[in-house]
Coordinates of C-alpha atoms in Angstrom, one line a residue:
M29 CA 10.3 -95.2 63.8
Y30 CA 7.9 -97.5 65.7
P31 CA 5.8 -100.5 64.8
C32 CA 2.8 -99.9 62.7
G33 CA -0.5 -100.7 64.5
N34 CA -1.9 -102.3 61.4
C35 CA 0.9 -104.4 59.8
R36 CA 3.5 -104.1 62.7
A37 CA 6.2 -103.1 60.3
A38 CA 8.8 -100.7 61.6
A39 CA 8.0 -98.3 58.8
V40 CA 6.1 -95.4 60.3
G41 CA 7.5 -92.1 59.1
P42 CA 7.5 -88.6 60.6
D43 CA 4.1 -87.8 59.2
G44 CA 2.5 -90.8 61.0
R45 CA 1.8 -92.8 57.9
C46 CA 3.1 -96.4 57.5
A47 CA 5.1 -96.7 54.3
A48 CA 4.3 -100.4 54.1
C49 CA 0.5 -100.4 54.3
G50 CA -0.4 -96.7 54.3
A51 CA -2.3 -96.5 57.6
Y52 CA -2.1 -93.4 59.7
Q53 CA -1.1 -94.1 63.3
Q54 CA -2.5 -91.0 64.9
Q55 CA -4.3 -87.8 64.2
A56 CA -1.4 -85.8 65.8
A57 CA -3.6 -82.9 66.7
A58 CA -1.0 -81.5 69.1
M59 CA 1.8 -81.8 66.5
A60 CA 2.8 -78.4 65.3
P61 CA 5.6 -77.9 62.8
G62 CA 8.9 -77.1 64.4
P63 CA 11.3 -74.4 63.5
A64 CA 12.0 -73.9 59.9
P65 CA 15.0 -76.0 58.8
A66 CA 18.1 -74.4 57.3
Y67 CA 17.7 -76.5 54.1
P68 CA 14.6 -75.2 52.3
Y69 CA 13.6 -78.6 50.8
A70 CA 13.7 -80.5 54.2
P71 CA 10.3 -81.0 55.8
A72 CA 9.6 -79.5 59.2
M73 CA 9.8 -82.0 61.9
P74 CA 7.1 -82.2 64.6
A75 CA 7.9 -80.5 67.8
V76 CA 6.2 -83.2 69.8
P77 CA 7.3 -86.8 69.5
M78 CA 5.0 -89.5 68.2
P79 CA 3.6 -91.8 70.9
V80 CA 4.9 -95.3 70.7
G81 CA 2.6 -97.9 69.1
G82 CA 0.0 -95.7 67.4
V83 CA -3.4 -97.1 66.5
D84 CA -3.7 -100.9 67.1
L85 CA -5.5 -102.4 64.2
R86 CA -4.5 -106.1 64.8
R87 CA -7.3 -108.5 64.3
G88 CA -6.3 -111.4 66.5
L89 CA -8.2 -110.1 69.6
R90 CA -11.2 -109.2 67.6
I91 CA -11.5 -112.6 66.0
A92 CA -11.0 -114.3 69.3
L93 CA -13.8 -112.2 70.8
M94 CA -16.2 -113.0 67.9
V95 CA -15.4 -116.8 68.3
A96 CA -16.0 -116.6 72.1
L97 CA -19.3 -114.7 71.5
G98 CA -20.4 -117.3 68.9
V99 CA -19.7 -120.1 71.4
S100 CA -21.7 -118.1 74.0
V101 CA -24.6 -117.9 71.6
A102 CA -24.6 -121.6 71.0
V103 CA -24.6 -122.3 74.7
M104 CA -27.4 -119.8 75.3
L105 CA -29.5 -121.8 72.7
A106 CA -28.7 -124.9 74.7
V107 CA -29.9 -123.2 77.9
F108 CA -33.1 -122.1 76.1
W109 CA -33.7 -125.8 75.1
A110 CA -33.2 -126.9 78.7
G111 CA -35.6 -124.3 79.9
T112 CA -38.2 -125.5 77.4
Q113 CA -37.8 -129.1 78.7
T114 CA -38.3 -127.9 82.2
R115 CA -41.4 -125.9 81.3
M116 CA -42.8 -129.0 79.6
A117 CA -42.1 -131.1 82.6
L118 CA -43.8 -128.6 84.9
Q119 CA -46.9 -128.5 82.6
D120 CA -47.0 -132.3 82.6
M121 CA -47.0 -132.2 86.4
L122 CA -49.9 -129.7 86.4
D123 CA -51.9 -131.9 83.9
N124 CA -51.2 -135.3 85.5
G125 CA -50.5 -134.5 89.1
V126 CA -47.5 -135.2 91.2
S127 CA -46.2 -138.7 90.7
S128 CA -42.9 -140.6 90.7
T129 CA -42.8 -140.3 86.8
T130 CA -43.5 -136.6 86.7
Q131 CA -41.0 -136.0 89.5
Q132 CA -38.3 -138.1 87.7
D133 CA -38.9 -136.1 84.4
L134 CA -38.6 -132.8 86.3
E135 CA -35.3 -133.9 88.0
D136 CA -33.8 -135.0 84.6
T137 CA -34.7 -131.7 83.0
Q138 CA -33.2 -129.8 86.1
A139 CA -30.0 -131.8 85.7
A140 CA -29.7 -130.8 82.1
A141 CA -30.4 -127.2 83.0
T142 CA -27.7 -127.3 85.6
V143 CA -25.1 -128.5 83.0
T144 CA -26.1 -125.9 80.5
T145 CA -26.0 -123.2 83.1
V146 CA -22.4 -124.1 84.1
L147 CA -21.4 -124.0 80.4
S148 CA -23.1 -120.7 80.0
F149 CA -21.2 -119.2 83.0
L150 CA -17.9 -120.4 81.6
S151 CA -18.5 -119.2 78.1
T152 CA -19.9 -115.8 79.3
A153 CA -16.9 -115.3 81.6
A154 CA -14.5 -115.9 78.7
S155 CA -16.5 -113.6 76.4
A156 CA -16.7 -110.8 79.1
T157 CA -12.9 -110.9 79.7
L158 CA -12.1 -110.6 76.0
W159 CA -14.8 -108.0 75.6
A160 CA -13.3 -105.8 78.3
V161 CA -9.8 -106.0 76.7
W162 CA -11.1 -105.3 73.2
F163 CA -13.4 -102.5 74.3
R164 CA -10.5 -100.8 76.0
R165 CA -8.3 -101.1 72.9
A166 CA -11.1 -99.6 70.8
R167 CA -11.3 -96.7 73.2
I168 CA -7.5 -96.2 73.0
N169 CA -7.7 -96.1 69.3
A170 CA -10.5 -93.6 69.4
E171 CA -8.4 -91.4 71.6
F172 CA -5.8 -91.1 68.8
F173 CA -8.6 -90.2 66.3
A174 CA -10.2 -87.6 68.6
P175 CA -7.9 -86.5 71.4
G176 CA -9.8 -85.1 74.3
G177 CA -13.3 -85.7 72.7
H178 CA -14.4 -88.4 75.1
R179 CA -16.6 -88.1 78.2
F180 CA -14.8 -90.8 80.2
G181 CA -11.2 -91.8 80.7
I182 CA -9.6 -94.9 79.2
G183 CA -9.8 -96.8 82.5
W184 CA -13.6 -96.7 82.4
A185 CA -13.7 -98.6 79.1
A186 CA -13.1 -101.8 81.1
G187 CA -14.1 -100.8 84.5
A188 CA -17.6 -99.4 83.7
W189 CA -18.8 -102.9 82.8
F190 CA -18.1 -104.3 86.2
T191 CA -19.2 -101.3 88.3
P192 CA -22.8 -101.7 89.7
V193 CA -25.4 -99.1 88.7
V194 CA -23.2 -97.1 86.3
N195 CA -22.9 -100.2 84.1
L196 CA -26.4 -99.4 83.0
W197 CA -25.4 -96.3 80.9
F198 CA -21.6 -95.6 81.1
P199 CA -20.6 -98.3 78.6
K200 CA -23.2 -97.0 76.1
Q201 CA -21.9 -93.5 76.4
I202 CA -18.3 -94.7 75.9
A203 CA -19.4 -96.7 72.9
N204 CA -21.1 -93.6 71.4
D205 CA -17.9 -91.7 71.8
I206 CA -15.9 -94.5 70.1
Y207 CA -18.3 -94.5 67.2
K208 CA -18.2 -90.7 66.8
A209 CA -14.3 -90.6 66.9
S210 CA -13.9 -93.6 64.6
A211 CA -16.1 -92.1 61.8
L212 CA -14.5 -90.5 58.9
P213 CA -14.1 -86.7 59.1
G214 CA -17.4 -85.1 58.2
A215 CA -19.2 -88.5 58.3
R216 CA -21.7 -89.8 60.9
A217 CA -21.2 -93.3 62.0
P218 CA -24.5 -95.3 61.9
K219 CA -25.5 -96.4 65.4
G220 CA -28.7 -98.3 64.7
L221 CA -26.9 -101.6 65.3
L222 CA -25.3 -100.3 68.5
N223 CA -28.6 -99.0 69.9
A224 CA -30.4 -102.3 69.1
W225 CA -27.7 -104.3 70.8
W226 CA -27.7 -102.2 73.9
S227 CA -31.6 -102.2 74.1
L228 CA -31.7 -106.0 74.0
W229 CA -28.9 -106.3 76.5
I230 CA -30.8 -104.2 79.0
A231 CA -34.1 -106.1 78.3
A232 CA -32.4 -109.5 78.8
G233 CA -31.0 -108.3 82.1
V234 CA -34.5 -107.2 83.3
C235 CA -35.9 -110.6 82.3
K236 CA -33.3 -112.4 84.4
L237 CA -34.1 -110.2 87.4
V238 CA -37.9 -110.8 87.1
S239 CA -37.3 -114.5 86.7
A240 CA -35.1 -114.7 89.8
G241 CA -37.7 -112.8 91.8
L242 CA -40.5 -115.2 90.7
S243 CA -38.4 -118.2 91.5
A244 CA -37.3 -116.9 94.9
G245 CA -40.9 -116.1 95.8
A246 CA -42.2 -119.6 95.0
S247 CA -39.3 -121.2 96.8
A248 CA -39.9 -119.1 99.9
R249 CA -43.6 -120.1 100.0
I250 CA -42.7 -123.7 99.8
A251 CA -40.1 -123.4 102.5
T252 CA -42.4 -121.5 104.8
K253 CA -45.3 -124.0 104.6
G254 CA -43.0 -126.9 105.2
Y255 CA -44.4 -128.2 102.5
D256 CA -47.9 -129.4 103.2
G257 CA -49.0 -129.6 99.6
S258 CA -52.0 -127.3 100.0
T259 CA -51.0 -124.9 97.3
W260 CA -48.7 -127.1 95.1
R261 CA -50.5 -126.1 91.9
E262 CA -50.0 -122.4 92.5
D263 CA -46.4 -123.0 93.4
I264 CA -45.7 -125.0 90.3
E265 CA -47.4 -122.4 88.2
A266 CA -45.2 -119.7 89.8
L267 CA -42.1 -121.8 88.9
Q268 CA -43.4 -122.3 85.4
N269 CA -43.8 -118.5 85.0
S270 CA -40.2 -118.1 86.3
V271 CA -38.9 -120.6 83.7
N272 CA -40.9 -118.8 80.9
V273 CA -39.4 -115.4 81.7
A274 CA -36.0 -116.8 82.1
S275 CA -36.2 -118.6 78.7
F276 CA -37.4 -115.4 77.0
G277 CA -34.4 -113.6 78.6
T278 CA -32.0 -116.3 77.4
L279 CA -33.4 -116.0 73.9
L280 CA -32.9 -112.2 74.0
M281 CA -29.3 -112.8 75.3
A282 CA -28.6 -115.1 72.3
V283 CA -29.8 -112.4 69.9
T284 CA -27.7 -109.9 71.8
G285 CA -24.7 -112.1 71.3
V286 CA -25.3 -112.1 67.6
L287 CA -25.6 -108.3 67.5
A288 CA -22.5 -108.0 69.7
I289 CA -20.5 -109.9 67.0
L290 CA -21.8 -107.4 64.4
V291 CA -20.9 -104.4 66.7
V292 CA -17.3 -105.7 67.1
R293 CA -17.1 -106.1 63.3
Q294 CA -18.5 -102.6 62.7
I295 CA -16.3 -100.8 65.1
G296 CA -13.2 -102.6 63.8
G297 CA -14.1 -101.7 60.3
L298 CA -14.7 -98.1 61.2
Q299 CA -11.4 -97.8 62.9
E300 CA -9.5 -99.5 60.0
Q301 CA -11.2 -97.2 57.5
R302 CA -10.4 -94.1 59.7
A303 CA -6.8 -95.1 60.1
M304 CA -6.3 -95.6 56.4
A305 CA -8.0 -92.3 55.6
G306 CA -5.9 -90.3 58.1
P307 CA -6.8 -86.9 59.3
A308 CA -7.9 -85.7 55.9
G309 CA -9.7 -82.4 55.8
T310 CA -8.0 -80.9 58.9
P311 CA -5.7 -78.1 57.8
G312 CA -2.2 -78.3 59.1
M313 CA -2.4 -82.0 59.9
P314 CA -0.4 -84.8 58.2
G315 CA -2.4 -85.9 55.2
A316 CA -4.6 -82.8 55.0
P317 CA -4.9 -80.8 51.7
V318 CA -2.8 -77.7 51.6
P319 CA -5.0 -74.6 51.5
A320 CA -5.0 -72.9 48.1
G321 CA -3.3 -69.6 48.0
V322 CA -1.0 -70.1 51.0
P323 CA 2.6 -69.3 49.9
Y324 CA 5.6 -71.5 50.8
G325 CA 6.7 -70.9 54.4
A326 CA 3.5 -69.0 55.4
P327 CA 1.3 -70.2 58.3
G328 CA -0.9 -73.0 57.2
Y329 CA 1.6 -74.4 54.7
V330 CA 3.0 -77.8 55.6
P331 CA 5.6 -79.3 53.2
G332 CA 5.1 -82.7 51.8
Q333 CA 1.3 -82.8 51.7
Q334 CA 0.3 -85.0 48.7
P335 CA -3.6 -84.9 48.7
G336 CA -3.9 -81.2 48.0
G337 CA -0.7 -80.7 46.1
P338 CA 1.5 -77.7 46.6
A339 CA 0.2 -74.3 47.5
A340 CA -0.8 -71.9 44.7
G341 CA 2.1 -70.0 43.3
W342 CA 4.7 -72.6 44.4
P343 CA 6.3 -73.9 41.1
H344 CA 8.3 -76.8 42.5
P345 CA 7.2 -80.5 42.9
P346 CA 5.7 -81.6 46.2
Q347 CA 8.2 -82.5 48.9
N348 CA 9.1 -86.0 50.0
P349 CA 8.1 -86.4 53.7
Y350 CA 10.7 -89.1 54.3
G351 CA 13.6 -87.3 52.7
S352 CA 15.1 -84.0 51.7
G353 CA 14.2 -83.9 48.1
P354 CA 11.1 -83.8 45.9
A355 CA 8.6 -86.7 46.0
G356 CA 9.8 -89.7 44.0
Y357 CA 13.5 -89.3 44.8

């Protein structure tokens, strides 16, 4: 007996199903029936012990992550607003020339942009930390659903996000494997939302890099000239282009945050549905239908399987997986 990953009740039986909420804790692919017991009505116990903990379906971390992502989206919109104000101040400087008024307006907008940037950094750091922890948990759950069916180890679920270069495609491949493992047997998990989220994530990152390059180029030209004011209009236009690209990338990042919330909900829902369904359809697994025509005691017959009923030719009621008598006793 060990705590259920869904309701945390210490009610998980030998077949991996929680008696309190009905969630399966693992697929138990490696669990083969042990030697036949002396008493014919007792179910065969697994030869391999169940791993402690099973599938973790608690929603606290998921809810905290979605709240953090929601806060990040709100801050991103504030950053977008600050960028819009900066762009307007630069345009006013181009239209009316450099003066004390236009310079003061630009300084005010830059101060607001600095505040929103700091808030964005803090909210993004909190969201990234929660995301790494949640994503690793989702990967561990997926390992129970499909043991050995993943391209990367569990450690990469968190580490891939912070590893340069490989973070451009490793996390997406891990997410693809999680979706595949979390789908119901025989079903195909829809990945349109996942693909849209990842595409916007990459596009927002590209916009940030382009914006940083434009801003660095304009600042370098100003510093090199000392600044003599000979090309002030070109330099301001370059800064304005940088702000435009950065604002577009920020808007993409805000949409990415909304899609990330939906991805978290979708993966959580898939894993809950998968855990409740159990490994149905896999012969010889707990919860799988008993093949018709397999006599009692023959290979392929597992006592206590409720969905498929007893094998053909077996006149007695189905066995109780938690006791030594027929189901219901």
